[in-house]
Coordinates of C-alpha atoms in Angstrom, one line a residue:
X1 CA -41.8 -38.6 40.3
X2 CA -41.8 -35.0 39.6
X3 CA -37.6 -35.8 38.9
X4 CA -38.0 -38.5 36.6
X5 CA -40.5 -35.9 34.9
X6 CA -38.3 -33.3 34.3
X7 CA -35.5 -36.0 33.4
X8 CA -37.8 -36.8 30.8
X9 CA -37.8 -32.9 29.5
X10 CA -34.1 -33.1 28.9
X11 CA -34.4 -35.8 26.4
X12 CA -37.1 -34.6 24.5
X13 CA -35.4 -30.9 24.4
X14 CA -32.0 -32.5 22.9
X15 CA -34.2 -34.3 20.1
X16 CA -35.8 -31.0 18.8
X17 CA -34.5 -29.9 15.7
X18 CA -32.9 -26.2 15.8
X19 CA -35.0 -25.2 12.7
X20 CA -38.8 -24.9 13.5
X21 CA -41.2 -26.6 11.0
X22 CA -43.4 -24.4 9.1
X23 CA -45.8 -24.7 11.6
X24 CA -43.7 -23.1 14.6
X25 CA -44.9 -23.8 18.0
X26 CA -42.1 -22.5 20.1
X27 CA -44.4 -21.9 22.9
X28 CA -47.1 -24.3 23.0
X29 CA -46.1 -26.8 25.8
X30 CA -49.0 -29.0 24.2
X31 CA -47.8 -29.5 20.9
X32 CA -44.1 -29.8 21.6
X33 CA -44.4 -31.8 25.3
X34 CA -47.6 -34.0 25.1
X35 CA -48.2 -35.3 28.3
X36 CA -45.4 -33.6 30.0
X37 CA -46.8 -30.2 29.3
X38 CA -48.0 -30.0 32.7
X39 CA -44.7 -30.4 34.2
X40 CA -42.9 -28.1 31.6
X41 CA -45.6 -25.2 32.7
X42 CA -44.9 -25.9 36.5
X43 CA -41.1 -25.9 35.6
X44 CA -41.1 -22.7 33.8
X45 CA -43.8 -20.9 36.3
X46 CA -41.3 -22.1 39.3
X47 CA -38.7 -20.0 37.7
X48 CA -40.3 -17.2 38.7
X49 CA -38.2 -15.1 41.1
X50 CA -41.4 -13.5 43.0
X51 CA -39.7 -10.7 42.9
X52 CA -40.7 -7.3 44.6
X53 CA -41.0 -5.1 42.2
X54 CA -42.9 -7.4 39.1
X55 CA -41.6 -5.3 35.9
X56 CA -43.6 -8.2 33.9
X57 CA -46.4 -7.0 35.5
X58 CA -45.9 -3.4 34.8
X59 CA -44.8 -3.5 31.5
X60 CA -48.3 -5.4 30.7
X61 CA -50.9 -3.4 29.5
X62 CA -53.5 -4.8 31.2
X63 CA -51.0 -5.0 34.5
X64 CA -52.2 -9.2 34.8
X65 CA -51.2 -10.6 38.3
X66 CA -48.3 -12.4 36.2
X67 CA -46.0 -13.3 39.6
X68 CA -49.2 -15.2 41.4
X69 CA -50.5 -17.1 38.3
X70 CA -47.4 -18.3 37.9
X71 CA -46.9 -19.2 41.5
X72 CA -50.1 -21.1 41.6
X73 CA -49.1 -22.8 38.0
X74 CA -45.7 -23.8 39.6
X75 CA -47.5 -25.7 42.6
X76 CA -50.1 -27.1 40.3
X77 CA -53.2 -25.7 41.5
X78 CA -53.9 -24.4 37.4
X79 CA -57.7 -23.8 37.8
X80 CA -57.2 -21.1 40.5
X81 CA -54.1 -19.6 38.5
X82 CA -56.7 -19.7 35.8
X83 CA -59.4 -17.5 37.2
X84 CA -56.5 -15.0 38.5
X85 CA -55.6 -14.9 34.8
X86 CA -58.7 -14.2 33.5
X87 CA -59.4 -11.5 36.0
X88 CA -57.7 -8.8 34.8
X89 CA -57.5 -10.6 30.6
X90 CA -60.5 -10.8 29.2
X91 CA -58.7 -13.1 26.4
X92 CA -55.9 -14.8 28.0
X93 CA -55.5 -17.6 25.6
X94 CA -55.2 -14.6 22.7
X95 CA -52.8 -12.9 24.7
X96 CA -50.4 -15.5 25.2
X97 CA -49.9 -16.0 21.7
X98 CA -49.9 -12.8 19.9
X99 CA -48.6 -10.7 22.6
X100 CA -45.2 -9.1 22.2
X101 CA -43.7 -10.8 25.0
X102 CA -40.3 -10.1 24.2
X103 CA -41.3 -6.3 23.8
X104 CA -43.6 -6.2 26.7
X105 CA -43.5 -8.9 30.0
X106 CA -40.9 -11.2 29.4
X107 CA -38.3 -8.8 27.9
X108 CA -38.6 -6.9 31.2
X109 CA -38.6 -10.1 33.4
X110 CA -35.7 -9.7 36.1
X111 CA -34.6 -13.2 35.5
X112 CA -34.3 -12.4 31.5
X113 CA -32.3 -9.0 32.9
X114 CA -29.9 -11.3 34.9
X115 CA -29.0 -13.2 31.7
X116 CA -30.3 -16.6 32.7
X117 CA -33.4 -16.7 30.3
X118 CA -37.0 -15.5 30.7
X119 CA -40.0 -17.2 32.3
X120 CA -41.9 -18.3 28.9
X121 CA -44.9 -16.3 31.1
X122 CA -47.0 -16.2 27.3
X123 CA -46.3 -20.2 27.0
X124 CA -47.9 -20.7 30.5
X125 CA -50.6 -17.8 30.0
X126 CA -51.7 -20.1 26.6
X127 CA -51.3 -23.0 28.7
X128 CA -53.0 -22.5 32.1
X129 CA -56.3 -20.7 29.7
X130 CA -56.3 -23.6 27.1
X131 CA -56.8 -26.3 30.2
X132 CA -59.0 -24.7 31.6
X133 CA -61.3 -24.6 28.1
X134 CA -60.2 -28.6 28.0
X135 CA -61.4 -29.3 31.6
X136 CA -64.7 -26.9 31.5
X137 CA -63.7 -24.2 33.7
X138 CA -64.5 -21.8 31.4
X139 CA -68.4 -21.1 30.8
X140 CA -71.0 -18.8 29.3
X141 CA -71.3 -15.7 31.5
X142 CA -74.4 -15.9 33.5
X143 CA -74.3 -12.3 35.3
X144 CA -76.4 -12.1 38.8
X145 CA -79.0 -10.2 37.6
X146 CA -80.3 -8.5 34.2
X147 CA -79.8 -5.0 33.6
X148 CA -82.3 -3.0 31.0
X149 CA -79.6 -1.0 29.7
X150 CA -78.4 -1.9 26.2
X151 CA -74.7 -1.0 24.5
X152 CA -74.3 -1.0 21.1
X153 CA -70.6 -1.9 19.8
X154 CA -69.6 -1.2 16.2
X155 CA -66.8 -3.8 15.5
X156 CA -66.4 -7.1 16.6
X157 CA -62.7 -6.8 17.3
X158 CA -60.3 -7.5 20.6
X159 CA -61.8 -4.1 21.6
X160 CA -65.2 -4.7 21.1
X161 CA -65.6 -8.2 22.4
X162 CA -63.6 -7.5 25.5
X163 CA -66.3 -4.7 26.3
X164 CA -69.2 -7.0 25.6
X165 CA -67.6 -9.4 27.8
X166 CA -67.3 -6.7 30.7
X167 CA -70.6 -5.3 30.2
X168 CA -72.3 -8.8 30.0
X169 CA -71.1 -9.9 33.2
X170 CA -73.0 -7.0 34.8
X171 CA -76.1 -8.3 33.2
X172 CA -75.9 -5.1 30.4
X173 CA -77.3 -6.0 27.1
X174 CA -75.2 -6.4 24.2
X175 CA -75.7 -5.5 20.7
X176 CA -72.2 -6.0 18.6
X177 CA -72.2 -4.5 14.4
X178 CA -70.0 -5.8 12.4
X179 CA -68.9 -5.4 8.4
X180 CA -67.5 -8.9 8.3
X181 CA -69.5 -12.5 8.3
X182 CA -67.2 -13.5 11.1
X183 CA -66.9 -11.9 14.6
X184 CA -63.4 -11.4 15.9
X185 CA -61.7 -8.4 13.4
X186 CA -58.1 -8.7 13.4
X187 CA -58.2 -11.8 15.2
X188 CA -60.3 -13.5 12.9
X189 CA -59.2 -12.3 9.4
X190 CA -55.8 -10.3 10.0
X191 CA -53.6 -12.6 12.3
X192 CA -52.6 -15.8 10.6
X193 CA -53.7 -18.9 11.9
X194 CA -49.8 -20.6 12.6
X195 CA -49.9 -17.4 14.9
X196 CA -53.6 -17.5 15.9
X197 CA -55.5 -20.8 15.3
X198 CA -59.0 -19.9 14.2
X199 CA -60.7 -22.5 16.4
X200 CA -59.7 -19.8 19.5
X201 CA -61.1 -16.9 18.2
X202 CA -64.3 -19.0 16.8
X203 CA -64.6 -20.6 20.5
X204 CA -64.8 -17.2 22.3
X205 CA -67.3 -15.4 20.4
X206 CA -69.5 -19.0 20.5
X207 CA -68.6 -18.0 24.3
X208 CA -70.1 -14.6 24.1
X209 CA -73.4 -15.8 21.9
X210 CA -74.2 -18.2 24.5
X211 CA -73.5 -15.6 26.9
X212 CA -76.1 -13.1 25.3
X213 CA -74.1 -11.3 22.8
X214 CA -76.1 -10.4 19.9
X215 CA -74.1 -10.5 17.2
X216 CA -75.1 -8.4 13.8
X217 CA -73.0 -9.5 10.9
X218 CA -72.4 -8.8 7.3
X219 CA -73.4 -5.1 8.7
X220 CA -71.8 -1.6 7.3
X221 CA -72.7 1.4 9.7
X222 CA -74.1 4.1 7.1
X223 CA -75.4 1.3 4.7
X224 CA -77.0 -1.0 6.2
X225 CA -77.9 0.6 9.4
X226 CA -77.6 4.5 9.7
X227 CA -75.5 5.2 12.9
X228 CA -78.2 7.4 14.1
X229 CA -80.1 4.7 14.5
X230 CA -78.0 2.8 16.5
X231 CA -78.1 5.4 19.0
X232 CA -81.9 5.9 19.0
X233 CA -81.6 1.5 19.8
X234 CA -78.9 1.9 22.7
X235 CA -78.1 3.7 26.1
X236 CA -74.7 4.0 25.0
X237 CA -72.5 3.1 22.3
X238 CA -68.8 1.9 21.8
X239 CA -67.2 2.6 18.9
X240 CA -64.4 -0.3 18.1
X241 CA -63.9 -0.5 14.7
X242 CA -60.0 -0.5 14.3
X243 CA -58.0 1.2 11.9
X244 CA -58.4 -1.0 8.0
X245 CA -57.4 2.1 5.3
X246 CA -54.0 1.1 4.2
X247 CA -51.5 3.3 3.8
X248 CA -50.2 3.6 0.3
X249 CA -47.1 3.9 -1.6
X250 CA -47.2 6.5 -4.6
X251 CA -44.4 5.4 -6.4
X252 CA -44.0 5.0 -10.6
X253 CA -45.9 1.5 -11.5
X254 CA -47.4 1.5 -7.8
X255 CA -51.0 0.3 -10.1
X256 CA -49.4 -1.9 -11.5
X257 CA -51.1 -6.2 -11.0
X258 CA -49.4 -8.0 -9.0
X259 CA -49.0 -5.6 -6.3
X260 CA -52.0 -5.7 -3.2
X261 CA -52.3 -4.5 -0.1
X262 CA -51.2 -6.2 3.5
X263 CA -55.3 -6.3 4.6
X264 CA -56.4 -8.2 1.3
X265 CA -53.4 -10.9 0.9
X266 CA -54.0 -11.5 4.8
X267 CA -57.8 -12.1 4.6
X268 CA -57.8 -14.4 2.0
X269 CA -55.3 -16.8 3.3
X270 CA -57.7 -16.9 6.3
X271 CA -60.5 -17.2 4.5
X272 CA -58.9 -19.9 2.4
X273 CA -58.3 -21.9 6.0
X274 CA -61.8 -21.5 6.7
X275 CA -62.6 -23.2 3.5
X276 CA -64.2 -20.0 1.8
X277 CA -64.6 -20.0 -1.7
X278 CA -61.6 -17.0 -2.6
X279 CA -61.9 -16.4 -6.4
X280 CA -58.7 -13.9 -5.7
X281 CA -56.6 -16.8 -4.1
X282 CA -57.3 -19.5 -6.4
X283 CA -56.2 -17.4 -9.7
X284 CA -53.4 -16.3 -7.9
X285 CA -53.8 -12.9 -7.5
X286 CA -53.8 -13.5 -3.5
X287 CA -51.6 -16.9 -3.7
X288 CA -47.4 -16.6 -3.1
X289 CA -47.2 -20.2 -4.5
X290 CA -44.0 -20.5 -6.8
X291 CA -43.9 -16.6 -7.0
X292 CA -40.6 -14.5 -6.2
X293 CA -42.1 -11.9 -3.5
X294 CA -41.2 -8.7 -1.9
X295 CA -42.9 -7.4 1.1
X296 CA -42.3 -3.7 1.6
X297 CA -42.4 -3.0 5.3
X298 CA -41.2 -3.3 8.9
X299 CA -43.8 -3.8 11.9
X300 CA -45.8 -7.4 12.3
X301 CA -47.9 -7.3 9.4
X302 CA -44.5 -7.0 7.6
X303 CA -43.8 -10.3 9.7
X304 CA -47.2 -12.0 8.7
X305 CA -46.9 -11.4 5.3
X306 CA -43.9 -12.7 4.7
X307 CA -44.3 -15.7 7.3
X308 CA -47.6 -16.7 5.8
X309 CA -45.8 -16.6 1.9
X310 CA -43.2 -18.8 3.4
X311 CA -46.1 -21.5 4.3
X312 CA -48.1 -20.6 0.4
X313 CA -44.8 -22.0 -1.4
X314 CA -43.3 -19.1 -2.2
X315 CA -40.3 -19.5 -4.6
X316 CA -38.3 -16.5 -2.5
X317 CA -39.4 -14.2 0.3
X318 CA -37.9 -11.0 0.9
X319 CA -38.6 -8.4 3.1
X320 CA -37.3 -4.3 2.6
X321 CA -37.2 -2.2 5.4
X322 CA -36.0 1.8 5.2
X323 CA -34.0 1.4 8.7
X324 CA -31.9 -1.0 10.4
X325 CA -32.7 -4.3 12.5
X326 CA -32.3 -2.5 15.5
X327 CA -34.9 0.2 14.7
X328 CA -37.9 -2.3 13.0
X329 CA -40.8 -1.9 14.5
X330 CA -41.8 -5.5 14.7
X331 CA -41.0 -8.4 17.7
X332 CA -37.6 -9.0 16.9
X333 CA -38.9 -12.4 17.9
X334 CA -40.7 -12.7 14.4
X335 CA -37.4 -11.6 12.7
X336 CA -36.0 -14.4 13.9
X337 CA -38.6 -16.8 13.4
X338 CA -39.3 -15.3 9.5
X339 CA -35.0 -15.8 9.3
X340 CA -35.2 -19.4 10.3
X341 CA -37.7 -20.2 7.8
X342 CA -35.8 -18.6 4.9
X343 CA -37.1 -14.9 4.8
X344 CA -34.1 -12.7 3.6
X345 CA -34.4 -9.5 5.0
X346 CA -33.0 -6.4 2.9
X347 CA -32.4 -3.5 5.8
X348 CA -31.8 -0.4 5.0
X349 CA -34.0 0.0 1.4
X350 CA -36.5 1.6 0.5
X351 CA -38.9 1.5 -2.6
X352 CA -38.7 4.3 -5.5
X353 CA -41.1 2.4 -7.8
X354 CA -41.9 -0.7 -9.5
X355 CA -41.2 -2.2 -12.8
X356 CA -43.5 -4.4 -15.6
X357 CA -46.9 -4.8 -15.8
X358 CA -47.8 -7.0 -14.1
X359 CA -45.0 -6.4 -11.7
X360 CA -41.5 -7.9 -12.4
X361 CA -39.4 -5.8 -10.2
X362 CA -39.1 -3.2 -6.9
X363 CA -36.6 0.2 -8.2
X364 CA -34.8 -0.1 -4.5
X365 CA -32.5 2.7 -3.3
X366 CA -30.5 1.9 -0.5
X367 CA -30.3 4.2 2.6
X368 CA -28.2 4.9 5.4
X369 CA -29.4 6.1 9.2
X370 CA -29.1 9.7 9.7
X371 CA -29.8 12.5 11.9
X372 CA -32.7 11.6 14.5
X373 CA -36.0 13.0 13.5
X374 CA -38.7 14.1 16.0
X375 CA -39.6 11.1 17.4
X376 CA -35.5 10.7 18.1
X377 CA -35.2 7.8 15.7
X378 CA -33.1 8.5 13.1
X379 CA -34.1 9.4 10.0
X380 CA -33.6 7.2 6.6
X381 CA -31.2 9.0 4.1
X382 CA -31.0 8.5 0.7
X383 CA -27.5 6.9 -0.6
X384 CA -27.1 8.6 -3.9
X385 CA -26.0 6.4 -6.8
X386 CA -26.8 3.0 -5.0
X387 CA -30.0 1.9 -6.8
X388 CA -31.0 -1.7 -8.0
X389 CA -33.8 -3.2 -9.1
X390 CA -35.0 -6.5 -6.8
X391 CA -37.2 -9.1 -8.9
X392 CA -40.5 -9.6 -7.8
X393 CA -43.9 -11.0 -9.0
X394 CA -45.9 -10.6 -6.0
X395 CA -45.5 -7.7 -3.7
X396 CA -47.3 -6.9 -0.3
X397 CA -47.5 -3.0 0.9
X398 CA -47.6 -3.6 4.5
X399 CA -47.0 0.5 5.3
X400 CA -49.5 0.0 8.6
X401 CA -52.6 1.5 8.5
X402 CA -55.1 4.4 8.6
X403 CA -58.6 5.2 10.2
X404 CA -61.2 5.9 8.2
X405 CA -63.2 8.9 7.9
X406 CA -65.8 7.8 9.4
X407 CA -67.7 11.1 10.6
X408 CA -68.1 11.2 6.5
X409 CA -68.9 7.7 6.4
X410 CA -71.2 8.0 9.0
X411 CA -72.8 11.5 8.5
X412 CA -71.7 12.4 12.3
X413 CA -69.7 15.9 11.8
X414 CA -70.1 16.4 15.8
X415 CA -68.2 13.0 16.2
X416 CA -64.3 14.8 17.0
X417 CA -61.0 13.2 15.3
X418 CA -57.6 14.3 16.1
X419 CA -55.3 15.9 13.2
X420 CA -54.2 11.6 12.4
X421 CA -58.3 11.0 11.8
X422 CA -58.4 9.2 15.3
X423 CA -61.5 9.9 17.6
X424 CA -61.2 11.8 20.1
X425 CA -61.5 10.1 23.4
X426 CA -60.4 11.0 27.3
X427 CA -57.8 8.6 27.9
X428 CA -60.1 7.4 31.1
X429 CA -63.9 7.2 30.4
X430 CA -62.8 6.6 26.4
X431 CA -65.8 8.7 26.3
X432 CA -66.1 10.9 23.0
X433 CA -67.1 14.4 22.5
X434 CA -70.5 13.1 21.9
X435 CA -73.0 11.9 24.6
X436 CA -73.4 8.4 25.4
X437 CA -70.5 8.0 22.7
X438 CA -67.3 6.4 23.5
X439 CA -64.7 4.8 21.8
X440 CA -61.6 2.3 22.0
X441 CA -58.3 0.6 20.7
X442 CA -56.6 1.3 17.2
X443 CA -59.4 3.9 15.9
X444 CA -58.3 5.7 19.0
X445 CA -54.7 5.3 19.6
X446 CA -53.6 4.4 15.6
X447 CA -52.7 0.9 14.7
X448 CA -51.6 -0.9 18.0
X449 CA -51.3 -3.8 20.2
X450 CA -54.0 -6.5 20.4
X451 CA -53.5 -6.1 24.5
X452 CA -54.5 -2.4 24.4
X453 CA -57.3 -3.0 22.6
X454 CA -58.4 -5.2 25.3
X455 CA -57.7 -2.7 28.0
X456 CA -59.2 -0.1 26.5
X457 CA -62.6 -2.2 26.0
X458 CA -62.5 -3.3 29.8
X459 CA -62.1 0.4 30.8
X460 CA -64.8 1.5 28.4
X461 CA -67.6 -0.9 29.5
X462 CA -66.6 0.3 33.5
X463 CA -67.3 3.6 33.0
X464 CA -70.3 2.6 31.1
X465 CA -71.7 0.7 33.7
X466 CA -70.9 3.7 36.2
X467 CA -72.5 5.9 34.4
X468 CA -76.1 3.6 34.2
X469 CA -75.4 3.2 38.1
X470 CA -75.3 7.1 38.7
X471 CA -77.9 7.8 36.0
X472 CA -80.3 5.2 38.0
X473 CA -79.1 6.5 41.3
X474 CA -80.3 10.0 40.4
X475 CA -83.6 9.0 39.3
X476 CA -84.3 6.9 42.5
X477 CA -83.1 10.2 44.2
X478 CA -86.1 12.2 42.7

């Protein structure tokens, strides 16, 4: 049976086209195998060479048992390899589609070093965590026994929810703040959907509500509530608001319409999924329908932007970037998936300033790789003399982003930020310099991976809980 199965795989694999469709799937085994998804998930797990030193495994963030949920896919048993998964991934289904897997697991799988092809390890991480959402085996958390203690987390984020999971499980009260009308951050407003289906995101944070989350939404820390206040309510409060200040580009004509910011153009194509009304979409300021555009950076909001104008109608995509291929900062995985669905990508050019108001055109100069810089990349030079202008009528910054100042915002000098506007954390505890403070992911570490995030919220609500356990045992002491 199990041969006639995977006899089965071979035909459907020749008939798939080599171009994607808009709506790429590389990885789901559901979408592209049906009914044989199982057995494609069992195939790929049974690649797995078990080997002795898993790199997958340390090369992930959160260090996930990769090699034994993957041995327990490959011999079927999927609701076990499930609840190893979920052990140390608080999001597994999130992980195994937005992680970096070429950057990160699979790129360091030994069978991928060998040259004979990774173990898709996200495709069966998405695959294993989806079933068990189809078959029930995932439920609200229902920890042993209630705790009095109370966390307050400002932002709604991977960071955030993956500590008000942890903490819940314990039986800690959870309190989450949160600017937008929607829980989830980046996950629910910042991430396309082709990449992230909403439905996921909305299905986990139903998943925490019922698990006795209380969620505080359409809520700005230093408006709505004071953050002193939110201390006064707590034991202990997380911080986990990400990093949303764009950076900016001060260039001649950089006001002019027609050129917006990574964040905005993002949010209200997922807003427009979720069937908000987006006054900013439908009068095309926010829209890439039948518009020449020019997205003007490297790393995977570079890769979103241009991916998501691709699926708007855009009438040409292009994407400038100051170095080489080799040196982008995004998956080279989403390179290839933005090349196969007609992005052209201009390496090696850099903005000097735009044209027309609104914006008709990008004053490019092109560069050339020089000496190494700091960091030991090497650093853009200008080509003198080599300057065009590239048309445009929509272009995205997508420069990365900034934290906030947000002991300004939130009237907290005694809250500690690094040089970068970062909070200052200890890279175990995440606590801050102030008491019963901590704080996690990209408003600590600068814009990063989704996965870290989700480390850093597990690791967070630990030390919280240790620190209720030795606070009680001291008092039961006296």
């Amino acid at each position: 049976m199990a041969k006639q199965r995977m006899l089965q795989f071979v035909s459907v694999d020749k008939q798939m086209p080599a171009k994607r469709e808009a709506d790429d799937r590389a990885h789901d085994f559901l979408e592209i195998y049906g009914e044989f998804a199982e057995a494609k998930a069992e195939e790929q797990a049974g690649r797995c060479s078990q080997c002795g030193v898993p790199y997958c495994q340390s090369h992930c963030p959160l260090h996930n048992n990769i090699p034994d949920w993957l041995k327990l896919t490959a011999e079927g048993r999927l609701e076990e390899a499930y609840q190893v998964s979920q052990l140390t991934n608080t999001f597994p289904e999130i992980c195994g589609r937005i992680c970096p897997q070429d950057r990160l697991c699979e790129g360091n799988c030994v069978i991928e070093q060998s040259g004979h092809g990774t173990v898709t390890i996200g495709a069966v991480e998405k695959f294993i965590t989806d079933t068990a959402w189809e078959k029930g085996w995932v439920q609200p958390i229902k920890p042993a026994t209630e705790r009095t203690e109370s966390v307050g987390i400002i932002g709604a984020g991977p960071g955030g929810l993956a500590a008000a999971d942890r903490l819940r499980r314990a039986g800690v009260q959870v309190t989450v703040y949160d600017r937008y009308d929607r829980a989830g951050g980046l996950l629910t407003y910042g991430i396309p959907g082709f990449k992230l289906e909403k439905d996921i995101v909305m299905r986990r944070n139903e998943q925490l509500e019922q698990s006795g989350v209380d969620f505080v939404l359409n809520c700005n820390i230093g408006e709505d509530i004071s953050f002193d206040e939110i201390r006064k309510k707590h034991d202990a409060v997380l911080i986990a608001t990400g990093v949303y200040q764009s950076r900016d580009l001060q260039a001649p004509g950089s006001g002019a319409h027609g050129i917006v910011r990574a964040i905005d153009y993002l949010t209200a194509s997922n807003r427009k999924n979720f069937g908000d009304a987006v006054p900013e979409y439908d009068n095309g300021e926010l829209n890439a329908e039948g518009r020449k555009v020019v997205v003007i950076g490297g790393g995977d909001t570079a890769m979103d932007c241009v991916r998501t104008a691709i699926r708007q109608g855009a009438k040409s995509v292009k994407c400038l970037y100051r170095r080489d291929r080799a040196n982008m900062p995004g998956s080279q995985r989403e390179v290839q998936n933005a090349e196969e669905e007609g992005v052209v990508f201009e390496w090696l050019t850099a903005p000097n300033g735009f044209v027309g108001e609104p914006v008709s055109g990008v004053m490019v100069q092109k560069m050339r790789l020089g000496a190494p810089d700091a960091s030991g990349r090497q650093r853009p030079e200008v080509i003198e003399g080599a300057d065009y202008v590239e048309e445009a009528d929509l272009v995205i910054k997508a420069l990365g982003f900034e934290p906030e100042e947000l002991p300004s915002l939130w009237s907290q000098p005694q809250l500690e930020v690094t040089r970068w506007g970062t909070i200052k954390a200890d890279f175990r505890s995440h606590q801050t310099s102030m008491p019963g403070v901590y704080a996690v992911g990209d408003i600590v570490r600068g814009a990063s991976l989704v996965v870290w995030a989700i480390r850093d919220g597990r690791e967070a609500a630990d030390a919280m809980i240790e620190g209720f356990d030795t606070a009680a045992a001291a008092v039961a002491a006296e």
